[in-house]
Amino acid sequence: MKNNNKNMHLFAIAALAATLMAGQPMPLSDISLPDSEYGTLSWVDSSSVPSERVQSYDVVFKPYDSSVLSKISGWDGESDAIYSTVTVVVSGMESNS
């Protein structure tokens, strides 16, 4: 069981540090976030549509067993979730730089 907790901890950190690619601007609800056996990762506002090539959006990870993740940055004990951001890169848009 201890190894399972470590795996969940590593998944949460990796998922919340992810950069996702999209070909064209689309609602975040159409951009899949990584699946996990440890909990659910979802967009805070799935109706947002990227308007720039690179943007960060808020996500929330709700673990199935919240007791092992309380020390991770972004942990919210009231909602038993970790809040963070994920960077979305829209490859079909030109860079502004």
PDB file of C-alpha atoms in Angstrom:
ATOM      1  CA  MET A   1       0.000   0.000   0.000  1.00  0.00           C
ATOM      2  CA  LYS A   2       2.878   2.376   0.752  1.00  0.00           C
ATOM      3  CA  ASN A   3       4.168   2.035  -2.834  1.00  0.00           C
ATOM      4  CA  ASN A   4       0.669   2.826  -4.158  1.00  0.00           C
ATOM      5  CA  ASN A   5       0.669   6.076  -2.139  1.00  0.00           C
ATOM      6  CA  LYS A   6       4.051   6.999  -3.626  1.00  0.00           C
ATOM      7  CA  ASN A   7       2.717   6.307  -7.145  1.00  0.00           C
ATOM      8  CA  MET A   8      -0.322   8.529  -6.518  1.00  0.00           C
ATOM      9  CA  HIS A   9       1.926  11.292  -5.199  1.00  0.00           C
ATOM     10  CA  LEU A  10       4.160  11.074  -8.296  1.00  0.00           C
ATOM     11  CA  PHE A  11       1.137  11.065 -10.643  1.00  0.00           C
ATOM     12  CA  ALA A  12      -0.286  14.183  -9.001  1.00  0.00           C
ATOM     13  CA  ILE A  13       3.001  16.063  -9.330  1.00  0.00           C
ATOM     14  CA  ALA A  14       3.534  14.973 -12.957  1.00  0.00           C
ATOM     15  CA  ALA A  15      -0.024  15.713 -14.051  1.00  0.00           C
ATOM     16  CA  LEU A  16      -0.006  19.168 -12.513  1.00  0.00           C
ATOM     17  CA  ALA A  17       3.293  20.023 -14.189  1.00  0.00           C
ATOM     18  CA  ALA A  18       2.095  18.924 -17.628  1.00  0.00           C
ATOM     19  CA  THR A  19       2.191  20.905 -20.840  1.00  0.00           C
ATOM     20  CA  LEU A  20      -0.575  19.936 -23.250  1.00  0.00           C
ATOM     21  CA  MET A  21      -0.580  20.477 -26.996  1.00  0.00           C
ATOM     22  CA  ALA A  22      -3.572  21.392 -29.148  1.00  0.00           C
ATOM     23  CA  GLY A  23      -3.596  21.920 -32.919  1.00  0.00           C
ATOM     24  CA  GLN A  24      -6.168  24.722 -33.004  1.00  0.00           C
ATOM     25  CA  PRO A  25      -7.971  26.835 -30.375  1.00  0.00           C
ATOM     26  CA  MET A  26     -10.789  24.809 -28.830  1.00  0.00           C
ATOM     27  CA  PRO A  27     -12.657  24.739 -25.532  1.00  0.00           C
ATOM     28  CA  LEU A  28     -10.598  23.181 -22.758  1.00  0.00           C
ATOM     29  CA  SER A  29     -13.366  20.598 -22.396  1.00  0.00           C
ATOM     30  CA  ASP A  30     -12.172  19.186 -25.748  1.00  0.00           C
ATOM     31  CA  ILE A  31      -8.556  18.851 -24.515  1.00  0.00           C
ATOM     32  CA  SER A  32      -8.045  15.631 -22.578  1.00  0.00           C
ATOM     33  CA  LEU A  33      -6.167  15.656 -19.313  1.00  0.00           C
ATOM     34  CA  PRO A  34      -4.227  12.553 -18.193  1.00  0.00           C
ATOM     35  CA  ASP A  35      -6.291   9.694 -16.739  1.00  0.00           C
ATOM     36  CA  SER A  36      -5.327   8.182 -13.413  1.00  0.00           C
ATOM     37  CA  GLU A  37      -6.265   5.294 -11.201  1.00  0.00           C
ATOM     38  CA  TYR A  38      -5.535   7.611  -8.235  1.00  0.00           C
ATOM     39  CA  GLY A  39      -8.106  10.346  -8.788  1.00  0.00           C
ATOM     40  CA  THR A  40      -9.553  12.781 -11.299  1.00  0.00           C
ATOM     41  CA  LEU A  41      -7.839  15.728 -12.963  1.00  0.00           C
ATOM     42  CA  SER A  42     -10.146  18.340 -14.454  1.00  0.00           C
ATOM     43  CA  TRP A  43     -10.200  21.909 -15.732  1.00  0.00           C
ATOM     44  CA  VAL A  44     -11.496  24.501 -13.272  1.00  0.00           C
ATOM     45  CA  ASP A  45     -13.222  26.313 -16.180  1.00  0.00           C
ATOM     46  CA  SER A  46     -13.621  23.858 -19.051  1.00  0.00           C
ATOM     47  CA  SER A  47     -15.433  26.438 -21.205  1.00  0.00           C
ATOM     48  CA  SER A  48     -12.285  28.581 -21.638  1.00  0.00           C
ATOM     49  CA  VAL A  49     -10.805  28.741 -25.151  1.00  0.00           C
ATOM     50  CA  PRO A  50      -7.100  29.611 -25.586  1.00  0.00           C
ATOM     51  CA  SER A  51      -6.611  32.984 -27.247  1.00  0.00           C
ATOM     52  CA  GLU A  52      -2.794  32.879 -27.253  1.00  0.00           C
ATOM     53  CA  ARG A  53      -0.298  30.266 -28.422  1.00  0.00           C
ATOM     54  CA  VAL A  54       0.887  29.511 -24.857  1.00  0.00           C
ATOM     55  CA  GLN A  55      -1.390  29.977 -21.856  1.00  0.00           C
ATOM     56  CA  SER A  56      -1.775  28.468 -18.404  1.00  0.00           C
ATOM     57  CA  TYR A  57      -5.122  27.285 -17.071  1.00  0.00           C
ATOM     58  CA  ASP A  58      -6.268  26.215 -13.633  1.00  0.00           C
ATOM     59  CA  VAL A  59      -6.809  22.521 -12.961  1.00  0.00           C
ATOM     60  CA  VAL A  60      -7.928  20.543  -9.935  1.00  0.00           C
ATOM     61  CA  PHE A  61      -6.811  17.037  -8.950  1.00  0.00           C
ATOM     62  CA  LYS A  62      -9.204  15.214  -6.612  1.00  0.00           C
ATOM     63  CA  PRO A  63      -7.522  12.062  -5.307  1.00  0.00           C
ATOM     64  CA  TYR A  64      -9.542   9.017  -4.342  1.00  0.00           C
ATOM     65  CA  ASP A  65      -7.459   8.837  -1.126  1.00  0.00           C
ATOM     66  CA  SER A  66      -6.752  12.391  -0.008  1.00  0.00           C
ATOM     67  CA  SER A  67      -4.833  11.464   3.143  1.00  0.00           C
ATOM     68  CA  VAL A  68      -1.553  10.909   1.297  1.00  0.00           C
ATOM     69  CA  LEU A  69      -1.414  14.184  -0.632  1.00  0.00           C
ATOM     70  CA  SER A  70      -1.912  16.804   2.056  1.00  0.00           C
ATOM     71  CA  LYS A  71       1.727  17.944   1.899  1.00  0.00           C
ATOM     72  CA  ILE A  72       1.747  18.710  -1.843  1.00  0.00           C
ATOM     73  CA  SER A  73       1.851  22.364  -2.880  1.00  0.00           C
ATOM     74  CA  GLY A  74      -1.618  23.538  -3.865  1.00  0.00           C
ATOM     75  CA  TRP A  75      -3.445  21.216  -1.421  1.00  0.00           C
ATOM     76  CA  ASP A  76      -6.795  22.553  -0.238  1.00  0.00           C
ATOM     77  CA  GLY A  77      -7.940  20.673   2.855  1.00  0.00           C
ATOM     78  CA  GLU A  78     -11.490  22.024   2.661  1.00  0.00           C
ATOM     79  CA  SER A  79     -12.161  20.546  -0.775  1.00  0.00           C
ATOM     80  CA  ASP A  80      -9.668  17.637  -0.455  1.00  0.00           C
ATOM     81  CA  ALA A  81      -8.079  18.622  -3.762  1.00  0.00           C
ATOM     82  CA  ILE A  82      -4.880  20.007  -5.238  1.00  0.00           C
ATOM     83  CA  TYR A  83      -5.201  23.168  -7.315  1.00  0.00           C
ATOM     84  CA  SER A  84      -2.542  24.067  -9.850  1.00  0.00           C
ATOM     85  CA  THR A  85      -2.096  25.168 -13.453  1.00  0.00           C
ATOM     86  CA  VAL A  86      -1.378  23.357 -16.713  1.00  0.00           C
ATOM     87  CA  THR A  87       0.219  25.038 -19.724  1.00  0.00           C
ATOM     88  CA  VAL A  88      -1.616  24.650 -23.028  1.00  0.00           C
ATOM     89  CA  VAL A  89       0.313  25.202 -26.278  1.00  0.00           C
ATOM     90  CA  VAL A  90      -1.789  25.731 -29.402  1.00  0.00           C
ATOM     91  CA  SER A  91       0.583  24.663 -32.164  1.00  0.00           C
ATOM     92  CA  GLY A  92      -1.681  26.049 -34.928  1.00  0.00           C
ATOM     93  CA  MET A  93      -1.272  29.629 -33.643  1.00  0.00           C
ATOM     94  CA  GLU A  94       1.754  31.792 -34.411  1.00  0.00           C
ATOM     95  CA  SER A  95       4.055  32.779 -31.589  1.00  0.00           C
ATOM     96  CA  ASN A  96       3.679  36.381 -30.394  1.00  0.00           C
ATOM     97  CA  SER A  97       7.421  36.822 -29.904  1.00  0.00           C
TER      98      SER A  97
END
